[in-house]
CSV table of C-alpha atoms in Angstrom, one decimal:
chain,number,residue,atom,x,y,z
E,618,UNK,CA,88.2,90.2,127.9
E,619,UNK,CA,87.9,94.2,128.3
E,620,UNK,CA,88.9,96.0,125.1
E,621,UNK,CA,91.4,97.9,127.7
E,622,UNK,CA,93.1,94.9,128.2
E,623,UNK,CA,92.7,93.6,124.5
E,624,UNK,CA,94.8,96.9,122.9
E,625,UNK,CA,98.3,96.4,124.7
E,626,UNK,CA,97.8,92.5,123.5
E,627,UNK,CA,97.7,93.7,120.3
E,628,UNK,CA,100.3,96.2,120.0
E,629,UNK,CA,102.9,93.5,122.0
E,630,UNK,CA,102.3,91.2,119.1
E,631,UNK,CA,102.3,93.1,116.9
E,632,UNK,CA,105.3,94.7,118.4
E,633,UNK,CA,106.9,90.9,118.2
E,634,UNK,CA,106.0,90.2,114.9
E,635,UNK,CA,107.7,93.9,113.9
E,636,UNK,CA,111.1,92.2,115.3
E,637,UNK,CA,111.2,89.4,114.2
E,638,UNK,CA,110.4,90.2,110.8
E,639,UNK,CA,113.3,93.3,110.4
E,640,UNK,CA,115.5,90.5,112.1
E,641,UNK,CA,115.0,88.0,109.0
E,642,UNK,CA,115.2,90.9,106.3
E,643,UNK,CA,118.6,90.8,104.7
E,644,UNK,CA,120.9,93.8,105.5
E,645,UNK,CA,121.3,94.4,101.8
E,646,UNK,CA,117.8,94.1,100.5
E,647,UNK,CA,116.4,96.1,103.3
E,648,UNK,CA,119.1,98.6,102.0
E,649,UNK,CA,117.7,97.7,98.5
E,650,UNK,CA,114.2,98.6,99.6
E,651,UNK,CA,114.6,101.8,101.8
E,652,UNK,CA,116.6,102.9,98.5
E,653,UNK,CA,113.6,101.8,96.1
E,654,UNK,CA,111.4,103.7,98.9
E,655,UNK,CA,113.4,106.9,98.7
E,656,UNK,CA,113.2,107.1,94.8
E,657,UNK,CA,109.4,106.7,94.6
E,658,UNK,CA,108.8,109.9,97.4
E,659,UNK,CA,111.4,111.7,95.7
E,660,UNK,CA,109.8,111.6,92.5
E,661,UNK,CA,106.5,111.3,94.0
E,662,UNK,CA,107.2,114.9,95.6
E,663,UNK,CA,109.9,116.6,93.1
E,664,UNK,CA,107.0,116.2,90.0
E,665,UNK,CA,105.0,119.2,89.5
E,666,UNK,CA,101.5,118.8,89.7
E,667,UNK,CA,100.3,120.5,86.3
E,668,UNK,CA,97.9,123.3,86.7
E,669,UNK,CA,94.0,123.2,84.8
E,670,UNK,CA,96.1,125.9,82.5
E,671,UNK,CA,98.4,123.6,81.6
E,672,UNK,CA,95.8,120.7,81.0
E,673,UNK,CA,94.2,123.1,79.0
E,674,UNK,CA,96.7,124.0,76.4
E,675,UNK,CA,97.8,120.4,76.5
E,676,UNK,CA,94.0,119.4,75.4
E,677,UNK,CA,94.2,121.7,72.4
E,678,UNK,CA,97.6,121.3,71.3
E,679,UNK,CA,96.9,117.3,71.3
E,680,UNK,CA,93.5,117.6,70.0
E,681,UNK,CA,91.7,114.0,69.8
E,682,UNK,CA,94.3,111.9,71.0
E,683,UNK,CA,94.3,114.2,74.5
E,684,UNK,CA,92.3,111.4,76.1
E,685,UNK,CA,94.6,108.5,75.7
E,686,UNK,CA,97.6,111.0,76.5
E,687,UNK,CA,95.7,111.3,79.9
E,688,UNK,CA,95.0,108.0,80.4
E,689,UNK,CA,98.5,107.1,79.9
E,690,UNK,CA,100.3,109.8,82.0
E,691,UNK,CA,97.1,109.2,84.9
E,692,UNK,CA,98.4,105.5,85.0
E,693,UNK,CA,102.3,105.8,84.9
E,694,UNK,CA,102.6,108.8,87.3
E,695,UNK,CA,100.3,106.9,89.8
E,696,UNK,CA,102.5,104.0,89.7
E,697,UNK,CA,104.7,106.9,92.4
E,698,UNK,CA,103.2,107.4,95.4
E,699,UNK,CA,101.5,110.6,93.6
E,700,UNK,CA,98.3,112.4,95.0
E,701,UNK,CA,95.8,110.3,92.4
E,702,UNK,CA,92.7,113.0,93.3
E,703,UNK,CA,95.0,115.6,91.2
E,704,UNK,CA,94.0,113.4,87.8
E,705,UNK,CA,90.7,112.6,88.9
E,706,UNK,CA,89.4,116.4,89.5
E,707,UNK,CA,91.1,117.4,86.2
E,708,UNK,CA,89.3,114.1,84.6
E,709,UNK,CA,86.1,116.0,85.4
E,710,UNK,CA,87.1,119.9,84.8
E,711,UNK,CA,88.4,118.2,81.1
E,712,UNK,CA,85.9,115.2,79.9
E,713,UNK,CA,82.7,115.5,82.1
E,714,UNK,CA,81.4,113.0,84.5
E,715,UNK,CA,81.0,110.3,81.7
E,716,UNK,CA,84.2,110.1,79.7
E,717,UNK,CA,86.0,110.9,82.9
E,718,UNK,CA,84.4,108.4,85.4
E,719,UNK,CA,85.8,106.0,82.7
E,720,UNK,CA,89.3,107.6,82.3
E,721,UNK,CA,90.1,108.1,85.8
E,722,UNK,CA,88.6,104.2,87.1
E,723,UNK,CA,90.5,102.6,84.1
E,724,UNK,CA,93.6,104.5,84.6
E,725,UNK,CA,93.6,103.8,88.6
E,726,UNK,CA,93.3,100.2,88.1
E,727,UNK,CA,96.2,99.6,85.6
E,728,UNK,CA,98.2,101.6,87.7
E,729,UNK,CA,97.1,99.8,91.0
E,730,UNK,CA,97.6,96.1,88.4
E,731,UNK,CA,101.0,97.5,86.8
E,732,UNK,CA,102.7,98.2,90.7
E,733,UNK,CA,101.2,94.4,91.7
E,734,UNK,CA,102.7,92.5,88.5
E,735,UNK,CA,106.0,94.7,88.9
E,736,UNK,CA,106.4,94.0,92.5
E,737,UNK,CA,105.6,90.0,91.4
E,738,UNK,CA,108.3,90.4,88.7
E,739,UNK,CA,111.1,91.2,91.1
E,740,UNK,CA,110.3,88.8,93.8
E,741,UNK,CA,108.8,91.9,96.1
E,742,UNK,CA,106.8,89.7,97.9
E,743,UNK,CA,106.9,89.7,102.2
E,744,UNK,CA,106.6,85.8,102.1
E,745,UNK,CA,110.1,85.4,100.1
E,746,UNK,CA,111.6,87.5,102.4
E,747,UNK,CA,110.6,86.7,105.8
E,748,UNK,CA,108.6,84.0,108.0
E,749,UNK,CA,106.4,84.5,111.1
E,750,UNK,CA,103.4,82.8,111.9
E,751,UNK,CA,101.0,86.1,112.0
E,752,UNK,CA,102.5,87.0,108.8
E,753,UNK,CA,102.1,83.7,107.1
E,754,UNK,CA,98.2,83.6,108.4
E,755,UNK,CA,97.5,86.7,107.0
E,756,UNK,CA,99.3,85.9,103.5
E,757,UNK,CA,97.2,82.7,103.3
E,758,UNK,CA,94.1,84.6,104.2
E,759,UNK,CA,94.6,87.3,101.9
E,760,UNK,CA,95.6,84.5,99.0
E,761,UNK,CA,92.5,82.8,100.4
E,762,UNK,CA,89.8,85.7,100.7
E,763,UNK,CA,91.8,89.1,99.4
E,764,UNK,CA,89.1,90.7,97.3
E,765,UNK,CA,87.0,92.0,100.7
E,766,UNK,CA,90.1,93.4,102.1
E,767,UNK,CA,90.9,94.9,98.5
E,768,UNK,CA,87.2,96.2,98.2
E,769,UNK,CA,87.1,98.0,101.8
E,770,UNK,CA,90.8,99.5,101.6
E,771,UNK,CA,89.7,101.0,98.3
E,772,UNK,CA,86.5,102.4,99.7
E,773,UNK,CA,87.6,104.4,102.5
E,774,UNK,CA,89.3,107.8,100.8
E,775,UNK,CA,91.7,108.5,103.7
E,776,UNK,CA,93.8,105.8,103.0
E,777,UNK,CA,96.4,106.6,100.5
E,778,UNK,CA,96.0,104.9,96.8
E,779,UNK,CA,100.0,103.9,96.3
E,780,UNK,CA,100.0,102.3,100.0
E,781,UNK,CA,97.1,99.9,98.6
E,782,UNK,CA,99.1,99.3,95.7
E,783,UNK,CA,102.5,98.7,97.1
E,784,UNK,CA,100.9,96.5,100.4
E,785,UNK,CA,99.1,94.0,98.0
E,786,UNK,CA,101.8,93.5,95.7
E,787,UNK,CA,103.7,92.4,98.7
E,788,UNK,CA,100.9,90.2,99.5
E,789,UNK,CA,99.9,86.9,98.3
E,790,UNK,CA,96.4,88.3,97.3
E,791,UNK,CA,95.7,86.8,93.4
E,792,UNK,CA,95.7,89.0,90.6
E,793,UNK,CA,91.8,88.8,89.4
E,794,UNK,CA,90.3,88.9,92.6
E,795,UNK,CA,92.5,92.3,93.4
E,796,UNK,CA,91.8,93.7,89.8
E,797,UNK,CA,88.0,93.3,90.4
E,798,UNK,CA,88.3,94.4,94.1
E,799,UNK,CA,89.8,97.4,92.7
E,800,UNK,CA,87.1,98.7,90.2
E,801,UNK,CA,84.5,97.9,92.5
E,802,UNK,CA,86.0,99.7,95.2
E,803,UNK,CA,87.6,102.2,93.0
E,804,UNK,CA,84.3,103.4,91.7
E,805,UNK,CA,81.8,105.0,94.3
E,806,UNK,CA,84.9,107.3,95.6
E,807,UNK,CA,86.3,108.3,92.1
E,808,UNK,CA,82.9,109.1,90.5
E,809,UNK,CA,82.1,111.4,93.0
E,810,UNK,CA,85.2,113.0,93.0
E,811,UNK,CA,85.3,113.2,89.1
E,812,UNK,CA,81.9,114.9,89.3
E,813,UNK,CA,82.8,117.4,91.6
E,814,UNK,CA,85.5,118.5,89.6
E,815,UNK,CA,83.0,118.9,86.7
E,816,UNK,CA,81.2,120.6,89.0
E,817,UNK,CA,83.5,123.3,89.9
E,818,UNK,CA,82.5,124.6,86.6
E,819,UNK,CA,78.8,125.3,87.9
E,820,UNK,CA,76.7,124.0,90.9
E,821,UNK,CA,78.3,122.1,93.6
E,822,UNK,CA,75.6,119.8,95.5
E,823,UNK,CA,76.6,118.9,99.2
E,824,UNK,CA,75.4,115.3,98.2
E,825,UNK,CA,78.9,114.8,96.8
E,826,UNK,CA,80.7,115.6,99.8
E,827,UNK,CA,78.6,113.1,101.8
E,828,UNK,CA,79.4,110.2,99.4
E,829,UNK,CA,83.2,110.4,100.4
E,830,UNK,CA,81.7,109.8,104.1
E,831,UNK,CA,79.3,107.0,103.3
E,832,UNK,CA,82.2,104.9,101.1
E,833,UNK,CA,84.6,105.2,104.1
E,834,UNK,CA,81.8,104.3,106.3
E,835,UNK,CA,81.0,101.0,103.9
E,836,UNK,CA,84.5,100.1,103.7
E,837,UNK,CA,85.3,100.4,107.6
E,838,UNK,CA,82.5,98.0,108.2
E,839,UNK,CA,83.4,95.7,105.5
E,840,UNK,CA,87.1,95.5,107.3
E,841,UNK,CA,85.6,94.9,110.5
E,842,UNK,CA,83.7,92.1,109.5
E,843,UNK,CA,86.9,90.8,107.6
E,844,UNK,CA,88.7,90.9,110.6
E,845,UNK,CA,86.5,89.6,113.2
E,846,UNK,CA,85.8,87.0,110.4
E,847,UNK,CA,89.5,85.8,110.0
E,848,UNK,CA,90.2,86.1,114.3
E,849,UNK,CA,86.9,83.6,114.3
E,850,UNK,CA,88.0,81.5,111.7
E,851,UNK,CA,92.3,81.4,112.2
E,852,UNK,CA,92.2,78.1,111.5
E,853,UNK,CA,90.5,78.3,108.0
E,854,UNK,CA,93.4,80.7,106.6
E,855,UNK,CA,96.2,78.8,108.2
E,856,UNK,CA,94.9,75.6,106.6
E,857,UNK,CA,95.4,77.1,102.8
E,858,UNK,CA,98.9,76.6,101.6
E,859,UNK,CA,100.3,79.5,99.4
E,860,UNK,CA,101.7,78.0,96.7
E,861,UNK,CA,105.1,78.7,95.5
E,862,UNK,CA,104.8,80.9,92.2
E,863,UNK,CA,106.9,80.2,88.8
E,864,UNK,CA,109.8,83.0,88.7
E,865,UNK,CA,108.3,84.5,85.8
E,866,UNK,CA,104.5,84.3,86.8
E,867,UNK,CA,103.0,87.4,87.7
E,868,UNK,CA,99.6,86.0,88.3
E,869,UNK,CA,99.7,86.1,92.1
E,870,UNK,CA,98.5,82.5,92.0
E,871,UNK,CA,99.6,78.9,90.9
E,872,UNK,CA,100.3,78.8,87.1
């Protein structure tokens, strides 16, 4: 079938499933959500982003303990739908590329964990809310196989940090598999971006700027394959059950 003819096929259905999903949402937790929404952008954009003068005077006054002060404000502030590359250029200008590689990957991931085991705690979850039969394939799928979506989301820089975050905790994707997806795809990008920030203080090399281009490039094939892999093999996904989770379990899995 021509691609030209492929595209509107995709967008009707996924027009379809669009309805019929907002048609099984409650009134009042769709209100519930769009309010939760509104409260993460608002903080997300009324924060101030502090300035290197600020990190600066905060680093003296808090002398020793300024890294775990970091790590700490890195992780809770990204929980919001905050520009992450803000911490991770400042993890470089303050630590170096060593100490802040570490801070900057180990603060992303508990922030990227802590949104997926809050959004489990509450019952955030697409499957408890609505059913349809694209939905429920890709749920099983990403319960099934989630750490190669998790790995090539993470890998490609222009998609936002907090909409990975948010769009797997609403997913049935298991909680080890997304943690180690998340460092490995967490790395590449962040390193590079924590050593250009060090860098700013001397020589810039172009390398860096190319290593944004080859992650994105890595983790557009590795969906691609994903994708052509689950349309090949529908059948496969739609097989696994999702089993129904405890009301206190945050695993993402059976307990």
């Amino acid at each position: 079938m021509p691609a030209a003819t492929r595209i509107p096929q995709v967008l009707r259905g996924a027009w379809s499933a669009f309805v019929a999903t907002a048609r099984q949402v409650a009134l009042r937790r769709l209100a519930w959500t769009t309010a939760v929404i509104a409260c993460l952008v608002a903080v997300a954009l009324l924060v101030p982003v502090p300035s290197a003068v600020q990190l600066r005077d905060w680093a003296q006054a808090l002398g020793p303990w300024f890294p775990v002060a970091f790590l700490v404000a890195h992780t809770v502030v990204t929980v919001f739908p905050f520009p992450r590359t803000a911490f991770t250029l400042a993890a470089g200008l303050l630590f170096g590329p060593w100490l802040g590689v570490l801070l900057a990957v180990v603060a992303s991931a508990l922030s990227a964990v802590g949104v997926l085991v809050v959004m489990r705690v509450f019952g955030w979850q697409l499957s408890r809310v609505v059913r349809h039969p694209r939905l429920d394939s890709l749920d099983a799928r990403l319960h099934q196989r989630g750490w190669p979506a998790v790995v090539s989301l993470r890998l490609i820089p222009a998609i936002p940090f907090s909409v990975i975050n948010y769009a797997a905790g609403a997913s049935a994707v298991r909680l080890v598999p997304y943690t180690a997806a998340t460092l490995v795809g967490l790395l590449p990008g962040t390193a590079a971006v924590v050593v250009l920030g060090d860098a700013l203080t001397g020589e810039v090399s172009p390398l860096l700027f190319a290593v944004s281009a080859c992650t994105a490039a890595v983790g557009a094939a590795l969906l691609v394959y994903e994708v052509r892999s689950h349309r090949s093999h529908p059948s496969t996904a739609e097989a696994v059950v999702v089993p129904q989770q405890d009301q206190n379990c945050t695993c993402g899995g059976p307990c």
